[in-house]
Short mmCIF file of C-alpha atoms in Angstrom, two decimals:
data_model
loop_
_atom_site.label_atom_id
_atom_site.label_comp_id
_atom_site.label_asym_id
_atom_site.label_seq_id
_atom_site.Cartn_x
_atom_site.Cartn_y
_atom_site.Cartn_z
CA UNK H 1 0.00 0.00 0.00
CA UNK H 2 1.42 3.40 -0.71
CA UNK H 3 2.88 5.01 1.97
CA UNK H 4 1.28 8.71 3.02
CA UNK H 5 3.69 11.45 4.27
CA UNK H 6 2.81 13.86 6.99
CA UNK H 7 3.02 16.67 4.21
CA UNK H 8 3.17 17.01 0.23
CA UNK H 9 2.81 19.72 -2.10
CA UNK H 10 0.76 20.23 -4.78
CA UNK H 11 1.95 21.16 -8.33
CA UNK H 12 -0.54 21.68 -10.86
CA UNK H 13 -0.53 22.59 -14.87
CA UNK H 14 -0.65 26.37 -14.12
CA UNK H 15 2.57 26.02 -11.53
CA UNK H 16 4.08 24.25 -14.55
CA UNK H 17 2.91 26.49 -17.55
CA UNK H 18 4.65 29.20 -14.82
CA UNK H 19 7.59 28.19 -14.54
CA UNK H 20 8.15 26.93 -18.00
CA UNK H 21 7.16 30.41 -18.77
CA UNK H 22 10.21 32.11 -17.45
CA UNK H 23 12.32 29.45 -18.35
CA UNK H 24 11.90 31.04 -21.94
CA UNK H 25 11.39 34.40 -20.92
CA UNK H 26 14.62 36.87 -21.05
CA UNK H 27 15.29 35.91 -17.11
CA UNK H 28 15.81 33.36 -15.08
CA UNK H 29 16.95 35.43 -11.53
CA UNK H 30 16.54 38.83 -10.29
CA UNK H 31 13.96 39.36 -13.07
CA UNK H 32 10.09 41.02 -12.76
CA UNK H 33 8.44 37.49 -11.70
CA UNK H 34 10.10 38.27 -8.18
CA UNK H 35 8.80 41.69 -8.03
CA UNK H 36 5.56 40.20 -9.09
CA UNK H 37 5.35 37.96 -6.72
CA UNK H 38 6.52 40.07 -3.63
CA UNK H 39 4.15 42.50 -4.50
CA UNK H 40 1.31 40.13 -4.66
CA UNK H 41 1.91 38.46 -1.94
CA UNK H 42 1.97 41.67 0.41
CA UNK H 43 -1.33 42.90 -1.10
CA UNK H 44 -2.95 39.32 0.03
CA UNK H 45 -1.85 40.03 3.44
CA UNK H 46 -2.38 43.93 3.68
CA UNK H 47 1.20 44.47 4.00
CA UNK H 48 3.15 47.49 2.19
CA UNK H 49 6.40 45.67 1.71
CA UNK H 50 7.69 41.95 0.86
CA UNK H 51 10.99 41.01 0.11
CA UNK H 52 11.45 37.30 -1.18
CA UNK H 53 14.71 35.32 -0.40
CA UNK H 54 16.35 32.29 -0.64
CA UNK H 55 14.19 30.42 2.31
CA UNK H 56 12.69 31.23 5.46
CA UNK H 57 16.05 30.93 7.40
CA UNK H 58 17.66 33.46 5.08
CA UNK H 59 14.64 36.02 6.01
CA UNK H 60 14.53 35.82 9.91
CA UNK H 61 18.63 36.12 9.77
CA UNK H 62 18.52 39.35 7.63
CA UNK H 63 15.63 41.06 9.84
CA UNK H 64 17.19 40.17 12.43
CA UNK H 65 20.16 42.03 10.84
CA UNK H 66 17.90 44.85 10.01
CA UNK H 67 16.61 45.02 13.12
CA UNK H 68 19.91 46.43 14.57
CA UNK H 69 20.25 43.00 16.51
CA UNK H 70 23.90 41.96 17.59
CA UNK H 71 26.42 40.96 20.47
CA UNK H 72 25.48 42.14 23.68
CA UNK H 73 21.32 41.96 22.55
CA UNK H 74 18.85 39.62 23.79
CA UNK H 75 16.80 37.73 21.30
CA UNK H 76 13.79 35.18 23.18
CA UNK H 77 11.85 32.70 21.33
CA UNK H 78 9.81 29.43 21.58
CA UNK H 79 11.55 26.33 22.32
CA UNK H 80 8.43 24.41 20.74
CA UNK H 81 9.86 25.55 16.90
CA UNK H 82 11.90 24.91 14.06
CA UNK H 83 16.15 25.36 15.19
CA UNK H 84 15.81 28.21 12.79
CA UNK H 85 13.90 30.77 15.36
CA UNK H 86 16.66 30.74 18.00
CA UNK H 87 19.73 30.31 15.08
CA UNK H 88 18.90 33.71 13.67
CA UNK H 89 19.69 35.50 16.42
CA UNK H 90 23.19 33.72 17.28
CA UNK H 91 24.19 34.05 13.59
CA UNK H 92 24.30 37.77 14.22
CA UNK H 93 25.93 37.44 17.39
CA UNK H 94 22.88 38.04 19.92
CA UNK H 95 22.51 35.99 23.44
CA UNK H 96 19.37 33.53 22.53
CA UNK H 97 16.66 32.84 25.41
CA UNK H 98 13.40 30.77 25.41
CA UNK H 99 9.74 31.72 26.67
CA UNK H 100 7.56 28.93 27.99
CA UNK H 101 4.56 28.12 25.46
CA UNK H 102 0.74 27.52 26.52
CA UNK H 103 -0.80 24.21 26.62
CA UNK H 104 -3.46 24.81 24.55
CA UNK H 105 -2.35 26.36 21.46
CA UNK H 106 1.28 24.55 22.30
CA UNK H 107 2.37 28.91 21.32
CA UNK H 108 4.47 31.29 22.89
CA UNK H 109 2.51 31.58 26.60
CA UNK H 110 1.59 35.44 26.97
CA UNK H 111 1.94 34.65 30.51
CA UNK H 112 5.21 33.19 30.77
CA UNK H 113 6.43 36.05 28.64
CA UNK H 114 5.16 39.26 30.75
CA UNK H 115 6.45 36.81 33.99
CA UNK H 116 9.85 36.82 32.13
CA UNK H 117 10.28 40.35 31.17
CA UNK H 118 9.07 41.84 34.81
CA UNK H 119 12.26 39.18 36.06
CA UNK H 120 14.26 40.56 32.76
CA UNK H 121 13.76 44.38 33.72
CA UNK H 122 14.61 43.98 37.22
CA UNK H 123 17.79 42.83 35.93
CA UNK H 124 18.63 44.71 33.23
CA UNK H 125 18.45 42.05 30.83
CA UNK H 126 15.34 43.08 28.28
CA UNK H 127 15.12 41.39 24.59
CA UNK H 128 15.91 43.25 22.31
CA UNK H 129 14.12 41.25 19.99
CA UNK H 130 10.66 38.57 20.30
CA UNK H 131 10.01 35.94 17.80
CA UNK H 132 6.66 34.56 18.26
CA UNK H 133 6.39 31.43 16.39
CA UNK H 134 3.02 30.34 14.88
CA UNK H 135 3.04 26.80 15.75
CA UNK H 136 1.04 24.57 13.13
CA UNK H 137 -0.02 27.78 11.06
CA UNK H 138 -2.16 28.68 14.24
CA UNK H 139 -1.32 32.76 15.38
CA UNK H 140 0.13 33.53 18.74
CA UNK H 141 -1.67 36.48 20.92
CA UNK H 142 -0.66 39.22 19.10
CA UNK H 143 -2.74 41.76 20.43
CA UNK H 144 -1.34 40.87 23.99
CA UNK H 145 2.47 40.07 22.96
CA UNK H 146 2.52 43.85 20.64
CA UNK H 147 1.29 45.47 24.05
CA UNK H 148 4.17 44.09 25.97
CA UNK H 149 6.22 45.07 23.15
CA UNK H 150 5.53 48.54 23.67
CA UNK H 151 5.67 48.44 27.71
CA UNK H 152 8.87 46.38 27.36
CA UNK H 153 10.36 48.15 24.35
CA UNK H 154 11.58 45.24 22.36
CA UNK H 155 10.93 44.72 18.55
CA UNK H 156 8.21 41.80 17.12
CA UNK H 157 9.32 39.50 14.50
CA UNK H 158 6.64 37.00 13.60
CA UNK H 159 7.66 33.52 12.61
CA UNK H 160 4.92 32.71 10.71
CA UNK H 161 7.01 29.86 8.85
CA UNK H 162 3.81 27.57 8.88
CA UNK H 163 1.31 30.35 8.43
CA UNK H 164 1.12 31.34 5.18
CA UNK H 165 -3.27 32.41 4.73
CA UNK H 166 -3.79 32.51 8.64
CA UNK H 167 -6.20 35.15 10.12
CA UNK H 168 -5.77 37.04 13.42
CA UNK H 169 -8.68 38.81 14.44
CA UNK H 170 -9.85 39.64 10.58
CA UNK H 171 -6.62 40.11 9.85
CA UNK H 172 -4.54 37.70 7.66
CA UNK H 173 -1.06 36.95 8.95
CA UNK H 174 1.56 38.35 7.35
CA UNK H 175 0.19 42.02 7.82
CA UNK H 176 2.46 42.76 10.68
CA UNK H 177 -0.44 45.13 12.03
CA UNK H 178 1.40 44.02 15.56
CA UNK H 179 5.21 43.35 14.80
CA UNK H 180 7.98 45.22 12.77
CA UNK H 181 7.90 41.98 10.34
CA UNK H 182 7.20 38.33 9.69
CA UNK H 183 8.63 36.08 7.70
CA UNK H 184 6.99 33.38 5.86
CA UNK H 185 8.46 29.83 4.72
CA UNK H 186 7.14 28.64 0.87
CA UNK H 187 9.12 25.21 1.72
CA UNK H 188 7.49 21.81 -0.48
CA UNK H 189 5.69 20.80 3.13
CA UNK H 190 4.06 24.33 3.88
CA UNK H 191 1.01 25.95 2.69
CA UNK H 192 1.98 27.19 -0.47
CA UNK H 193 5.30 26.33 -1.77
CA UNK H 194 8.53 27.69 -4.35
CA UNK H 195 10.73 24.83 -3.98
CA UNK H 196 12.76 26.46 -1.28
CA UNK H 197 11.77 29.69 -0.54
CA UNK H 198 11.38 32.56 2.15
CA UNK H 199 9.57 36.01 2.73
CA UNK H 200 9.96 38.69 4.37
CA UNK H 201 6.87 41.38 4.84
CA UNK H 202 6.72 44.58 7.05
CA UNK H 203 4.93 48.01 6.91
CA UNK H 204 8.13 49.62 7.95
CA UNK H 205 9.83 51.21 4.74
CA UNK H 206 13.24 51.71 6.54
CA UNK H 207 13.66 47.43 7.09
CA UNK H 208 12.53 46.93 3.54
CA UNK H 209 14.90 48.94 1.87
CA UNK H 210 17.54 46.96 4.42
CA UNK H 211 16.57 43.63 4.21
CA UNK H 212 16.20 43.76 0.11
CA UNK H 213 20.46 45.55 0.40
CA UNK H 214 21.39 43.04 2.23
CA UNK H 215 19.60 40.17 0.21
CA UNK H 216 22.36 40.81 -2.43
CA UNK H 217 25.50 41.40 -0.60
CA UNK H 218 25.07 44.78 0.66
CA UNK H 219 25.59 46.29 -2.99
CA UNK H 220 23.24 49.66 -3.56
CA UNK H 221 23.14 51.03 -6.84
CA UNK H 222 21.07 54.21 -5.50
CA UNK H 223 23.73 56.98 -5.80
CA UNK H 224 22.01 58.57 -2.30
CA UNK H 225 23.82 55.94 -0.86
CA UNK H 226 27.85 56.57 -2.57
CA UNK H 227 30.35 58.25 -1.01
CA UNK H 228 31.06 59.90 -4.18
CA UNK H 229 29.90 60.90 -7.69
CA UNK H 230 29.22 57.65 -9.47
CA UNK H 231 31.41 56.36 -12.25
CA UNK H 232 28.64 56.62 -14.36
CA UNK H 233 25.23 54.53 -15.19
CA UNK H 234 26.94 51.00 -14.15
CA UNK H 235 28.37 52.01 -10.86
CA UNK H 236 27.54 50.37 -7.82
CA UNK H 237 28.98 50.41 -3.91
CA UNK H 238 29.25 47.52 -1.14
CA UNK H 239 27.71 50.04 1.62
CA UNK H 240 28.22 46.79 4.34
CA UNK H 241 28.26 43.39 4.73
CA UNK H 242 25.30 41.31 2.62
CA UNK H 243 24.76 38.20 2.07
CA UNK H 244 23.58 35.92 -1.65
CA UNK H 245 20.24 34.63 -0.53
CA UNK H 246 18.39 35.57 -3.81
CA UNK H 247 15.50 33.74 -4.95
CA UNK H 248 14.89 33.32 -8.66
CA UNK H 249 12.37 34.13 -11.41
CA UNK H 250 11.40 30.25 -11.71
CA UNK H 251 11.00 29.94 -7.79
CA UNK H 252 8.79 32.98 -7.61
CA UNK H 253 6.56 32.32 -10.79
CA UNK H 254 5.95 29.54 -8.93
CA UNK H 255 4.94 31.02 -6.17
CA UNK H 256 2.99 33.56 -7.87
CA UNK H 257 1.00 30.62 -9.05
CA UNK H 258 0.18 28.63 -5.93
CA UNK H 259 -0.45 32.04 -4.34
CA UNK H 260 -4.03 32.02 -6.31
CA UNK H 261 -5.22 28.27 -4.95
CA UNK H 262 -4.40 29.43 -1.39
CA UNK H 263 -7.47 30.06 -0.05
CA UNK H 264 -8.40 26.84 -1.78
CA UNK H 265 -6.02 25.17 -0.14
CA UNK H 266 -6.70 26.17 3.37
CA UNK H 267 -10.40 26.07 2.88
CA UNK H 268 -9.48 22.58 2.40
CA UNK H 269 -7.16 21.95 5.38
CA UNK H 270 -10.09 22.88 7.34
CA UNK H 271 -12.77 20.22 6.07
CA UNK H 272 -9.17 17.59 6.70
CA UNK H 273 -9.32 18.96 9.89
CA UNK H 274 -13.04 18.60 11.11
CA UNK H 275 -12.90 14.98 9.88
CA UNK H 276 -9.70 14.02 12.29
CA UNK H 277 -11.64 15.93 15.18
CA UNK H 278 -14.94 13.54 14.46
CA UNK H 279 -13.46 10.59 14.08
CA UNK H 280 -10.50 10.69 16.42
CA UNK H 281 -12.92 12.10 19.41
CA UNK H 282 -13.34 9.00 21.16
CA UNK H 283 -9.77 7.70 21.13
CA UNK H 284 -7.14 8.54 24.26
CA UNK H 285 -5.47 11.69 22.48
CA UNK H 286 -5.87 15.17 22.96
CA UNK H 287 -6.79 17.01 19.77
CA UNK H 288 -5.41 20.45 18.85
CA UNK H 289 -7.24 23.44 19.78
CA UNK H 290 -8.18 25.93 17.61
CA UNK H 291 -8.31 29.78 19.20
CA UNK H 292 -12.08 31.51 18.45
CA UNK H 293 -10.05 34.47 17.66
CA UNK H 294 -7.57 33.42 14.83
CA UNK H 295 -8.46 30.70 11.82
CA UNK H 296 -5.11 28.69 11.38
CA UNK H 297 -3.66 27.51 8.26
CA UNK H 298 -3.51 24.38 9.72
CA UNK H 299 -0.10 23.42 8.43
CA UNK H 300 0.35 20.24 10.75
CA UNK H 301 -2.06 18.55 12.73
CA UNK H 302 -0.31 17.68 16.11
CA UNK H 303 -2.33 15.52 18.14
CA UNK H 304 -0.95 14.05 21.59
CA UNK H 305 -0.70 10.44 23.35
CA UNK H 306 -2.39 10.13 26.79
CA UNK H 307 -0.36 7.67 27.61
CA UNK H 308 -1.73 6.73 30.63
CA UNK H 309 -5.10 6.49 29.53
CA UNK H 310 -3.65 4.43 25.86
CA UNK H 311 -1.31 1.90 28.05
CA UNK H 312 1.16 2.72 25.15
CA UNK H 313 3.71 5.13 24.93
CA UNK H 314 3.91 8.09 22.45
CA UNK H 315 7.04 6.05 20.62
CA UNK H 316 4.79 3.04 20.08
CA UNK H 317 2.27 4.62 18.54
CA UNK H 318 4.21 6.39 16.39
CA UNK H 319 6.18 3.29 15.48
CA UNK H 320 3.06 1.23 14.82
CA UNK H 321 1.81 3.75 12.36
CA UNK H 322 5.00 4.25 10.55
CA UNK H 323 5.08 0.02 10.25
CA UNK H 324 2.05 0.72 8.15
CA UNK H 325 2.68 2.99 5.65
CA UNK H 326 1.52 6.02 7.45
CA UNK H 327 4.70 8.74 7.85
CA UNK H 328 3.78 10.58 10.81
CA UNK H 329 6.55 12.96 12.38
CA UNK H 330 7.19 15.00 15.49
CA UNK H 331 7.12 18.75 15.53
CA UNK H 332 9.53 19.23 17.57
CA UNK H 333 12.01 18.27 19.74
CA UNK H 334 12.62 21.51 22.04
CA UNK H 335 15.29 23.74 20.48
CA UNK H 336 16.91 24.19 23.96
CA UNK H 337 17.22 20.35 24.19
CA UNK H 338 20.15 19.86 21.35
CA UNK H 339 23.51 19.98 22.28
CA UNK H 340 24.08 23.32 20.88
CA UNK H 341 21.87 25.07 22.90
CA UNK H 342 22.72 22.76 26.01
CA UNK H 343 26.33 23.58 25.38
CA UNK H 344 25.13 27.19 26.13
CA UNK H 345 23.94 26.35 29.23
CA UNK H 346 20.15 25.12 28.89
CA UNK H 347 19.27 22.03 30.57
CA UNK H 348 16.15 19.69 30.32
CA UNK H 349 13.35 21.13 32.47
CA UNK H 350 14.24 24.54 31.88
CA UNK H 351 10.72 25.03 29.45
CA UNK H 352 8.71 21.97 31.10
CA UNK H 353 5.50 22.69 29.01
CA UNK H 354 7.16 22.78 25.56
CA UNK H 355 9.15 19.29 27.10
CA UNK H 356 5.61 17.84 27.88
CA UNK H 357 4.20 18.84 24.82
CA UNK H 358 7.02 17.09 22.92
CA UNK H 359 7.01 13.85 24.81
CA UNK H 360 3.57 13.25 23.59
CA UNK H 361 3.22 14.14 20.13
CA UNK H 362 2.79 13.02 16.68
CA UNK H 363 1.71 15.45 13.73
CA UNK H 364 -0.23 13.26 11.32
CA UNK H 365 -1.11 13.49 7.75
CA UNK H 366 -2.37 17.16 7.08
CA UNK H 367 -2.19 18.36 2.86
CA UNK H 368 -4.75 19.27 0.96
CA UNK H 369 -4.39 16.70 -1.38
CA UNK H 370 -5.05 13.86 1.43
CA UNK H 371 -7.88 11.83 -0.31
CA UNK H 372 -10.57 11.20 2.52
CA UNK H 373 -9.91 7.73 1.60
CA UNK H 374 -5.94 7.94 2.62
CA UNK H 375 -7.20 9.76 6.04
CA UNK H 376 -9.42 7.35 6.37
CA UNK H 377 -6.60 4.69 6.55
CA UNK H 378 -4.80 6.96 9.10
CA UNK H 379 -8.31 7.11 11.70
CA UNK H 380 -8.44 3.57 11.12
CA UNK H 381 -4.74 2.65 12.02
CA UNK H 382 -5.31 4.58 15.04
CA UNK H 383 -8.38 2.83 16.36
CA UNK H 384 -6.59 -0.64 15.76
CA UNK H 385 -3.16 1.10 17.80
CA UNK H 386 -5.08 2.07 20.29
CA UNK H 387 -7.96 -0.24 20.59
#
């Protein structure tokens, strides 16, 4: 029987007819699909700037960049995320610190972080920058985490990696109505998808014009910006240190392409969604809850093993279903767990709700090409696992 992966994209004939358009087109990188597509995309949201790069990684180190952050700064995150949240802010040479998430929505705890910054002020040791991460494509508080922002003083970047057509209070993610900027991920497993792939989007004109500089190496060809007359109409300076992490007219066309199915395809991630929460109602798990006030892309499906209540651990159950053909994962092991971080001097128990979280889940098939047949096969599997 075929197997079925946690996540898959979907290509169709217009993706294709896309790409094989530039392909014969006079560009192949740095052409107008890229503008295109940027400028698409931040219109969907209600953002006034995007600035597409070579993946998601590439845009949270460059804000990060453009955000002034550096040695001697503070950057805090979510332990329940993705590596890349935490390694943006050591790759410019920040101190890295974790906030405690909430067990419901398995995000950033608004508690745990206005507990943490009283503790931080009283000893001088304030972020400089928050990443909220949007766990499973399902928005973080916001509303709650901008006002601390302001009482606080630190900058917002959203991580909204797996929330590409999420909606915060009638707003769509991506709008950065409460952050400086967020950064989406257009990687094969996510909503929408480029190949590889990154954004960045803000309403802030000043960390546009940065983040698209330092996209290509620094170089500015705007002669505001020489320290001189130019040479004439080729000339262009290094004004500091950038980095390559272009994206390219095929990636983007792409893009640009998927970007018109994606209320399709979260529409459809939805109905996925309400037929897991039927079926699996009964069994010893605890399903993931949805917040009244956001509607979630739905980009994984985490559920969790009661283990006590199952009489089989979290590993066995992920085992069994992996033995037949169904290829669950884990999202994710605690950033503050692996040896890099613990070499900085985190320890296990440090973040014991993310920990708990972790030790109990299993993200299951979630794409919206999942025939109801194939999840089907996955409720089924279940109910014999746990039965």
């Amino acid at each position: 029987m075929k197997p079925i992966p946690y996540g898959r994209q979907d290509i169709g004939q217009a993706d294709i007819d896309a790409v094989v358009e530039v392909l014969r087109s006079d560009w192949l990188t740095q052409g107008p699909a890229i503008e295109r597509f940027e400028r698409e995309m931040a219109a969907w949201c209600g953002a006034k700037y995007a600035v597409a790069v070579s993946n998601a990684t590439a845009a949270l180190h460059l804000t990060c960049l453009a955000l002034d952050l550096g040695p001697g700064k503070r950057l805090w995150t979510s332990p329940n995320t993705f590596v890349a949240s935490a390694n943006c802010g050591r790759y410019v040479g920040a101190d890295v610190d974790f906030v405690d998430i909430d067990p419901r929505t398995y995000n950033m705890s608004v508690e745990a972080l206005e507990q943490k910054l009283v503790a931080a002020e009283r000893e001088n040791r304030l972020p400089h920058v928050v990443v909220p991460v949007h766990f499973a494509g399902q928005p973080c508080e916001m509303d709650a985490i901008a006002a601390l922002g302001k009482r606080f003083g630190f900058r917002i970047l959203e991580d909204a990696s797996h929330a590409v057509g999420a909606e915060y209070r009638d707003t769509r993610t991506g709008n950065c109505v409460y952050s400086d900027a967020a950064v989406f991920s257009f990687h094969p497993v996510k909503i929408i998808t480029t190949g590889e792939g990154g954004m960045v989007l803000t309403n802030r004109e000043d960390l546009y014009e940065h983040v698209k500089r330092l996209r290509t190496h620094g170089i500015s060809r705007d002669p505001n910006d020489f320290d001189g007359d130019p040479d004439g109409p080729w000339d262009y300076r290094q004004v500091e240190l950038g980095f390559n992490y272009r994206i390219t007219d095929m990636q983007a066309a792409l893009g640009a392409a998927q970007l018109q199915r994606l209320a399709g395809y979260i529409d459809r991630r939805h109905e996925l969604a309400r037929r897991y929460d039927e079926a699996l109602a009964g069994l010893p798990l605890v399903l993931p809850y949805q917040s009244p006030e956001s509607r979630s892309s739905l980009h994984l499906y985490p559920i969790q093993v009661d283990e006590a209540k199952a009489g089989k651990t979290r590993r066995q159950v992920f085992e069994a279903l992996r033995e037949r053909g169904i290829l669950v994962n884990v999202h994710y092991i605690p950033v503050h767990t692996q040896p890099y971080y613990r070499a900085l001097g985190f320890r296990a128990g440090d973040y014991p709700v993310a920990e708990a979280y972790y030790g109990r889940a299993i993200s299951l098939p979630m794409f919206p090409t999942l025939g109801e047949d194939e999840q089907d096969r996955v409720v089924e599997a279940l109910c014999e696992i746990l039965a």
